[in-house]
Amino acid sequence: SQKIEQNSEALNIQEGKTATLTCNYTNYSPAYLQWYRQDPGRGPVFLLLIRENEKEKRKERLKVTFDTTLKQSLFHITASQPADSATYLCALAGGGADGLTFGKGTHLIIQP
Amino acid sequence: GAVVSQHPSWVICKSGTSVKIECRSLDFQATTMFWYRQFPKQSLMLMATSNEGSKATYEQGVEKDKFLINHASLTLSTLTVTSAHPEDSSFYICSAREPRGGQGYEQYFGPGTRLTVT
């Protein structure tokens, strides 16, 4: 069955450093992969989308890589700030009108 | 960016009653909306895909007679939990897809509805 794994339940990073989150998947050939941020009691907020034929995507302090051979995506936040503390979700879709399959998320804590 | 709203944000109901949750796309037309459910410390699980003007498509294991979905217009989808039971207590989140030709389909999520069945 399809499986999405995100690297850990909680990740503590010092303010100013780069946070790197991992998303691995099995039994899946996604057309694209998305990263979302979710704060407690709130719906996910879209951050970045990367397609299967793209290696890297950037948006301000965010960078996503997508390796379809390794079946892995890395999500980087550079110059991290306490306000970046949240749960980050990786989501896959097959394309077209598919709903998303989400990982459990990584809880990121940026310490001042 | 695209905005999706949900109403109500939280609701408490008694076991056996029905609850309706609304999902609206505020600044774009959404031919497709999705309904997800999230239990504490769990990932979002897709329940169903709601298509404007046609029947919803339900994921395996989701009872279509219990979770009624209506997508009557391009900006509104509703989820009705019928004969709710305590095990239906969860965080229900809708999303709407705004297609951008050739670039993929970002989904924009509502703020969620916390349902508690007593």
CSV table of N, CA, C and O in Angstrom, one decimal, chain A residues 30-32 50-56 66 68:
chain,number,residue,atom,x,y,z
A,30,PRO,N,4.0,9.7,-7.8
A,30,PRO,CA,3.2,10.9,-7.8
A,30,PRO,C,3.6,11.8,-9.0
A,30,PRO,O,4.7,11.9,-9.4
A,31,ALA,N,2.6,12.5,-9.5
A,31,ALA,CA,2.8,13.5,-10.5
A,31,ALA,C,3.4,14.8,-10.0
A,31,ALA,O,4.2,15.5,-10.6
A,32,TYR,N,3.1,15.0,-8.7
A,32,TYR,CA,3.6,16.2,-8.0
A,32,TYR,C,3.6,16.0,-6.5
A,32,TYR,O,2.8,15.2,-6.0
A,50,ILE,N,6.0,20.9,-6.2
A,50,ILE,CA,7.1,20.5,-7.2
A,50,ILE,C,6.6,19.4,-8.0
A,50,ILE,O,6.0,18.4,-7.5
A,51,ARG,N,6.8,19.4,-9.3
A,51,ARG,CA,6.4,18.4,-10.2
A,51,ARG,C,7.4,17.3,-10.4
A,51,ARG,O,8.6,17.5,-10.1
A,52,GLU,N,7.0,16.2,-10.9
A,52,GLU,CA,7.9,15.0,-11.0
A,52,GLU,C,9.1,15.3,-11.9
A,52,GLU,O,10.1,14.6,-11.7
A,53,ASN,N,9.0,16.2,-12.8
A,53,ASN,CA,10.1,16.5,-13.7
A,53,ASN,C,11.0,17.7,-13.3
A,53,ASN,O,11.8,18.1,-14.0
A,54,GLU,N,10.7,18.2,-12.0
A,54,GLU,CA,11.5,19.3,-11.5
A,54,GLU,C,12.4,18.7,-10.4
A,54,GLU,O,11.9,17.9,-9.6
A,55,LYS,N,13.6,19.2,-10.3
A,55,LYS,CA,14.5,18.8,-9.2
A,55,LYS,C,14.4,19.6,-8.0
A,55,LYS,O,14.7,19.2,-6.9
A,56,GLU,N,14.2,20.9,-8.2
A,56,GLU,CA,14.3,21.9,-7.1
A,56,GLU,C,13.3,23.1,-7.3
A,56,GLU,O,13.1,23.5,-8.5
A,66,PHE,N,13.2,17.2,-5.1
A,66,PHE,CA,12.3,16.1,-5.4
A,66,PHE,C,13.1,15.1,-6.2
A,66,PHE,O,13.6,15.4,-7.3
A,68,THR,N,12.8,11.5,-7.7
A,68,THR,CA,11.9,10.4,-7.9
A,68,THR,C,12.6,9.0,-7.9
A,68,THR,O,11.9,8.0,-7.8
